[in-house]
């Protein structure tokens, strides 16, 4: 199965991406991206797919993946699943940043991560990753990420895959995908017609539909809904904004339609999702 390309949205506040996942299940989504990725499983269990290897995972599973390395986590059906991810480009902290002599260990760590690295008992790193979400200070977060990488460079690690399976997508196709994904990420709250997306990359709607599905593994409409629901989930977790306001702000002016879409993807209503996450946060605290 060919992995699909995932676009990691740029943040206006920091040069890398922090992802917080809290869901009833992690679906199989075989993909890759140009960013390095450090993933910590906070809760839940299932199967981890990296390159040519499949293994079980559970709470505390900590993995560093190299750029373009195909991967996915697929959870068991029952239970609640949480993960923290840090994603960054090699030059995210400045051109040649990791080429400086003081970061020799981190540079070697990143070079070894093409096949994926699993860390067992990395002192203090899981706690540091969870703590990233406890501050909104981007500078402190960034310093914490660098400290995490320096710490991991000194820890023993198990190589996951037997060989690198770095993906190779045509540069022109990737540019088109990036432009369309940028449009969706920017205007997800608006009415997004497939014709506008097709025109953006100089294609007919039919040709664009085939192109987008071939390279992302989903239809354009499904992708737009995924982006909207992901943003809605984030707002439900991070704010007390009324659900109807969140729905409208994420491109669903009809609350009933939003509730149906959300329930179909998450197997629970937006209200139950918010309450479930709040209860989990209280238990962890």
Tab-separated table of C-alpha atoms in Angstrom:
chain	number	residue	atom	x	y	z
A	1	UNK	CA	0.000	0.000	0.000
A	2	UNK	CA	1.438	3.363	-1.024
A	3	UNK	CA	1.585	5.878	1.857
A	4	UNK	CA	-0.165	9.206	1.399
A	5	UNK	CA	1.495	12.581	1.849
A	6	UNK	CA	0.446	14.512	4.960
A	7	UNK	CA	0.758	18.283	5.079
A	8	UNK	CA	1.764	19.562	8.526
A	9	UNK	CA	0.283	23.043	8.987
A	10	UNK	CA	2.725	25.826	9.792
A	11	UNK	CA	2.165	27.726	13.022
A	12	UNK	CA	2.393	31.527	13.123
A	13	UNK	CA	3.696	31.287	16.698
A	14	UNK	CA	6.477	28.687	16.523
A	15	UNK	CA	8.708	27.017	13.945
A	16	UNK	CA	7.607	23.453	14.738
A	17	UNK	CA	4.287	21.688	15.353
A	18	UNK	CA	2.891	20.349	18.616
A	19	UNK	CA	0.074	17.842	18.224
A	20	UNK	CA	-2.227	16.665	21.013
A	21	UNK	CA	-4.462	13.728	20.089
A	22	UNK	CA	-7.298	12.568	22.332
A	23	UNK	CA	-9.745	10.303	20.519
A	24	UNK	CA	-11.901	7.194	20.962
A	25	UNK	CA	-9.614	5.459	18.462
A	26	UNK	CA	-6.599	6.029	16.218
A	27	UNK	CA	-7.549	4.895	12.717
A	28	UNK	CA	-5.122	3.354	10.227
A	29	UNK	CA	-3.650	6.261	8.235
A	30	UNK	CA	-0.486	5.111	6.431
A	31	UNK	CA	1.306	8.366	5.595
A	32	UNK	CA	4.570	10.293	5.549
A	33	UNK	CA	5.745	13.909	5.719
A	34	UNK	CA	9.036	15.812	5.401
A	35	UNK	CA	9.101	16.590	9.129
A	36	UNK	CA	10.827	14.526	11.807
A	37	UNK	CA	8.298	13.270	14.340
A	38	UNK	CA	8.585	12.386	18.015
A	39	UNK	CA	5.467	10.609	19.309
A	40	UNK	CA	4.606	9.677	22.887
A	41	UNK	CA	1.599	7.465	23.613
A	42	UNK	CA	-0.042	8.775	26.783
A	43	UNK	CA	-3.030	6.423	26.911
A	44	UNK	CA	-4.329	3.487	24.905
A	45	UNK	CA	-2.791	0.576	23.034
A	46	UNK	CA	-2.732	-0.956	19.573
A	47	UNK	CA	-0.372	-1.610	16.673
A	48	UNK	CA	2.444	0.661	15.505
A	49	UNK	CA	3.458	0.568	11.818
A	50	UNK	CA	6.852	2.046	10.870
A	51	UNK	CA	8.516	1.270	7.539
A	52	UNK	CA	8.468	-2.512	7.165
A	53	UNK	CA	7.785	-3.285	10.839
A	54	UNK	CA	4.599	-3.777	12.862
A	55	UNK	CA	4.639	-3.963	16.671
A	56	UNK	CA	2.349	-3.536	19.651
A	57	UNK	CA	2.349	-0.243	21.530
A	58	UNK	CA	0.984	0.952	24.851
A	59	UNK	CA	1.222	3.885	27.266
A	60	UNK	CA	4.746	5.286	27.420
A	61	UNK	CA	5.667	4.174	23.890
A	62	UNK	CA	8.151	6.801	22.644
A	63	UNK	CA	9.283	6.843	19.000
A	64	UNK	CA	11.359	9.193	16.833
A	65	UNK	CA	10.726	8.999	13.077
A	66	UNK	CA	12.929	10.406	10.338
A	67	UNK	CA	11.779	12.701	7.563
A	68	UNK	CA	9.625	10.976	4.909
A	69	UNK	CA	9.375	7.732	6.929
A	70	UNK	CA	5.972	6.037	6.361
A	71	UNK	CA	4.103	5.316	9.590
A	72	UNK	CA	0.805	5.067	11.432
A	73	UNK	CA	-0.597	4.051	14.805
A	74	UNK	CA	-3.792	1.973	14.821
A	75	UNK	CA	-5.501	1.626	18.172
A	76	UNK	CA	-7.536	-1.195	19.578
A	77	UNK	CA	-11.252	-0.573	19.204
A	78	UNK	CA	-12.090	-0.115	22.878
A	79	UNK	CA	-10.903	2.600	25.233
A	80	UNK	CA	-9.611	6.151	25.100
A	81	UNK	CA	-6.411	7.021	23.252
A	82	UNK	CA	-4.063	9.966	23.743
A	83	UNK	CA	-0.745	10.946	22.175
A	84	UNK	CA	1.621	13.913	22.084
A	85	UNK	CA	3.587	14.573	18.884
A	86	UNK	CA	6.386	16.998	18.086
A	87	UNK	CA	7.043	17.537	14.358
A	88	UNK	CA	9.816	19.674	12.890
A	89	UNK	CA	11.845	20.170	9.727
A	90	UNK	CA	15.623	19.751	9.897
A	91	UNK	CA	16.138	23.518	9.542
A	92	UNK	CA	13.144	24.522	11.688
A	93	UNK	CA	15.381	26.147	14.292
A	94	UNK	CA	17.570	27.877	11.715
A	95	UNK	CA	19.615	26.921	8.651
A	96	UNK	CA	22.433	24.620	9.713
A	97	UNK	CA	21.360	24.732	13.377
A	98	UNK	CA	21.987	21.031	14.004
A	99	UNK	CA	25.231	21.176	12.002
A	100	UNK	CA	26.892	23.156	14.786
A	101	UNK	CA	29.479	21.167	16.793
A	102	UNK	CA	27.541	21.374	20.070
A	103	UNK	CA	24.632	19.508	18.448
A	104	UNK	CA	26.746	16.669	17.058
A	105	UNK	CA	24.823	14.140	19.155
A	106	UNK	CA	21.421	15.391	17.996
A	107	UNK	CA	22.594	15.387	14.377
A	108	UNK	CA	23.606	11.716	14.711
A	109	UNK	CA	20.276	10.952	16.388
A	110	UNK	CA	18.318	12.462	13.498
A	111	UNK	CA	20.487	10.641	10.947
A	112	UNK	CA	19.667	7.316	12.650
A	113	UNK	CA	15.922	7.976	12.714
A	114	UNK	CA	15.213	7.086	9.052
A	115	UNK	CA	14.273	3.579	10.181
A	116	UNK	CA	12.554	4.820	13.323
A	117	UNK	CA	13.934	4.735	16.866
A	118	UNK	CA	12.134	3.480	19.966
A	119	UNK	CA	13.227	4.641	23.414
A	120	UNK	CA	12.637	2.528	26.504
A	121	UNK	CA	12.740	4.346	29.829
A	122	UNK	CA	14.002	7.685	28.499
A	123	UNK	CA	14.508	9.552	31.779
A	124	UNK	CA	12.260	12.578	32.104
A	125	UNK	CA	11.352	12.792	28.412
A	126	UNK	CA	7.724	11.580	28.632
A	127	UNK	CA	7.036	14.053	31.429
A	128	UNK	CA	8.705	16.851	29.453
A	129	UNK	CA	6.600	16.083	26.375
A	130	UNK	CA	3.336	16.112	28.320
A	131	UNK	CA	4.409	19.401	29.932
A	132	UNK	CA	4.718	21.053	26.499
A	133	UNK	CA	0.962	21.554	26.485
A	134	UNK	CA	1.018	23.272	29.872
A	135	UNK	CA	2.530	26.514	28.609
A	136	UNK	CA	1.614	28.857	25.774
A	137	UNK	CA	5.067	30.472	25.785
A	138	UNK	CA	6.475	29.432	22.386
A	139	UNK	CA	10.061	30.273	23.378
A	140	UNK	CA	9.922	28.048	26.476
A	141	UNK	CA	8.286	25.275	24.463
A	142	UNK	CA	11.033	25.461	21.843
A	143	UNK	CA	13.788	25.339	24.460
A	144	UNK	CA	12.050	22.322	26.004
A	145	UNK	CA	11.979	20.522	22.631
A	146	UNK	CA	15.707	21.110	22.161
A	147	UNK	CA	16.366	19.786	25.673
A	148	UNK	CA	14.299	16.693	24.838
A	149	UNK	CA	16.353	16.040	21.684
A	150	UNK	CA	19.640	16.524	23.557
A	151	UNK	CA	18.436	14.084	26.212
A	152	UNK	CA	17.361	11.474	23.646
A	153	UNK	CA	20.729	11.733	21.895
A	154	UNK	CA	22.267	10.337	25.095
A	155	UNK	CA	19.749	7.515	25.552
A	156	UNK	CA	19.937	3.988	24.130
A	157	UNK	CA	17.428	3.402	21.340
A	158	UNK	CA	16.119	0.405	19.427
A	159	UNK	CA	16.000	0.654	15.624
A	160	UNK	CA	12.466	-0.211	14.530
A	161	UNK	CA	12.462	-0.943	10.775
A	162	UNK	CA	15.028	-3.105	9.015
A	163	UNK	CA	15.448	-0.591	6.199
A	164	UNK	CA	14.439	2.933	5.334
A	165	UNK	CA	11.279	3.236	3.248
A	166	UNK	CA	11.551	6.953	2.534
A	167	UNK	CA	8.769	7.961	0.173
A	168	UNK	CA	9.273	9.702	-3.169
A	169	UNK	CA	6.494	11.980	-4.374
A	170	UNK	CA	6.868	14.004	-7.539
A	171	UNK	CA	7.816	17.591	-6.606
A	172	UNK	CA	5.218	19.137	-8.932
A	173	UNK	CA	2.463	16.953	-7.443
A	174	UNK	CA	3.537	17.859	-3.927
A	175	UNK	CA	3.456	21.558	-4.803
A	176	UNK	CA	-0.124	21.205	-6.048
A	177	UNK	CA	-1.150	19.258	-2.961
A	178	UNK	CA	0.463	21.839	-0.685
A	179	UNK	CA	-1.367	24.693	-2.395
A	180	UNK	CA	-4.748	22.984	-2.075
A	181	UNK	CA	-4.103	21.959	1.520
A	182	UNK	CA	-3.054	25.524	2.290
A	183	UNK	CA	-6.365	26.749	0.855
A	184	UNK	CA	-8.347	24.330	3.008
A	185	UNK	CA	-6.369	25.090	6.166
A	186	UNK	CA	-6.888	28.821	5.636
A	187	UNK	CA	-10.538	28.836	4.520
A	188	UNK	CA	-12.014	25.739	6.210
A	189	UNK	CA	-14.717	27.892	7.832
A	190	UNK	CA	-15.927	29.093	4.413
A	191	UNK	CA	-17.878	27.288	1.704
A	192	UNK	CA	-15.173	25.375	-0.201
A	193	UNK	CA	-16.159	24.210	-3.687
A	194	UNK	CA	-14.092	21.634	-5.523
A	195	UNK	CA	-14.077	23.921	-8.565
A	196	UNK	CA	-12.138	26.596	-6.676
A	197	UNK	CA	-9.548	24.072	-5.523
A	198	UNK	CA	-9.213	22.683	-9.054
A	199	UNK	CA	-8.763	26.173	-10.506
A	200	UNK	CA	-6.036	26.900	-7.959
A	201	UNK	CA	-3.871	24.151	-9.485
A	202	UNK	CA	-5.053	24.682	-13.091
A	203	UNK	CA	-6.985	21.423	-13.404
A	204	UNK	CA	-10.536	20.497	-14.356
A	205	UNK	CA	-12.743	19.418	-11.419
A	206	UNK	CA	-12.817	15.790	-12.610
A	207	UNK	CA	-9.052	15.602	-13.127
A	208	UNK	CA	-8.461	17.291	-9.788
A	209	UNK	CA	-10.753	14.847	-7.980
A	210	UNK	CA	-8.782	11.886	-9.332
A	211	UNK	CA	-5.444	13.594	-8.621
A	212	UNK	CA	-6.318	14.527	-5.047
A	213	UNK	CA	-7.653	11.095	-4.174
A	214	UNK	CA	-4.645	9.346	-5.717
A	215	UNK	CA	-2.159	11.383	-3.680
A	216	UNK	CA	-3.996	11.755	-0.374
A	217	UNK	CA	-6.079	8.592	-0.194
A	218	UNK	CA	-9.348	10.503	0.297
A	219	UNK	CA	-11.751	12.705	-1.606
A	220	UNK	CA	-11.474	16.483	-1.445
A	221	UNK	CA	-14.807	16.700	0.397
A	222	UNK	CA	-13.684	14.113	2.950
A	223	UNK	CA	-10.448	16.007	3.491
A	224	UNK	CA	-12.278	19.307	4.062
A	225	UNK	CA	-14.513	17.604	6.618
A	226	UNK	CA	-11.490	16.015	8.318
A	227	UNK	CA	-9.827	19.423	8.680
A	228	UNK	CA	-13.011	21.023	10.001
A	229	UNK	CA	-13.655	18.253	12.514
A	230	UNK	CA	-10.027	18.239	13.673
A	231	UNK	CA	-10.235	21.975	14.338
A	232	UNK	CA	-13.569	21.518	16.106
A	233	UNK	CA	-12.031	18.799	18.302
A	234	UNK	CA	-9.140	21.097	19.203
A	235	UNK	CA	-11.523	23.894	20.201
A	236	UNK	CA	-13.679	21.516	22.240
A	237	UNK	CA	-10.587	20.378	24.141
A	238	UNK	CA	-8.874	23.734	24.587
A	239	UNK	CA	-11.781	26.122	25.205
A	240	UNK	CA	-15.177	26.522	26.823
A	241	UNK	CA	-16.645	28.083	23.677
A	242	UNK	CA	-20.286	27.035	23.107
A	243	UNK	CA	-20.593	24.065	20.774
A	244	UNK	CA	-22.858	25.963	18.375
A	245	UNK	CA	-20.222	28.704	18.053
A	246	UNK	CA	-17.500	26.129	17.409
A	247	UNK	CA	-19.657	24.471	14.744
A	248	UNK	CA	-20.221	27.743	12.887
A	249	UNK	CA	-16.561	28.725	13.187
A	250	UNK	CA	-15.488	25.406	11.684
A	251	UNK	CA	-17.696	25.571	8.598
A	252	UNK	CA	-20.894	23.960	9.915
A	253	UNK	CA	-23.648	26.616	10.146
A	254	UNK	CA	-26.187	23.827	10.739
A	255	UNK	CA	-25.653	22.434	14.258
A	256	UNK	CA	-27.526	19.177	13.578
A	257	UNK	CA	-25.318	18.498	10.554
A	258	UNK	CA	-22.217	19.203	12.648
A	259	UNK	CA	-23.384	16.820	15.390
A	260	UNK	CA	-24.013	14.036	12.850
A	261	UNK	CA	-20.617	14.515	11.203
A	262	UNK	CA	-18.805	14.646	14.527
A	263	UNK	CA	-20.551	11.560	15.878
A	264	UNK	CA	-19.857	9.604	12.678
A	265	UNK	CA	-16.123	10.270	12.989
A	266	UNK	CA	-15.679	10.074	16.774
A	267	UNK	CA	-18.430	7.661	17.854
A	268	UNK	CA	-19.701	10.241	20.366
A	269	UNK	CA	-21.350	13.642	20.392
A	270	UNK	CA	-19.307	16.863	20.655
A	271	UNK	CA	-20.611	17.341	24.212
A	272	UNK	CA	-19.606	13.823	25.271
A	273	UNK	CA	-16.218	14.302	23.593
A	274	UNK	CA	-15.574	17.487	25.600
A	275	UNK	CA	-16.744	15.870	28.846
A	276	UNK	CA	-14.661	12.748	28.230
A	277	UNK	CA	-11.505	14.766	27.649
A	278	UNK	CA	-12.170	16.952	30.708
A	279	UNK	CA	-12.614	13.848	32.865
A	280	UNK	CA	-9.380	12.349	31.520
A	281	UNK	CA	-7.527	15.573	32.311
A	282	UNK	CA	-8.854	15.511	35.887
A	283	UNK	CA	-7.730	11.885	36.323
A	284	UNK	CA	-4.229	12.723	35.061
A	285	UNK	CA	-4.031	15.786	37.304
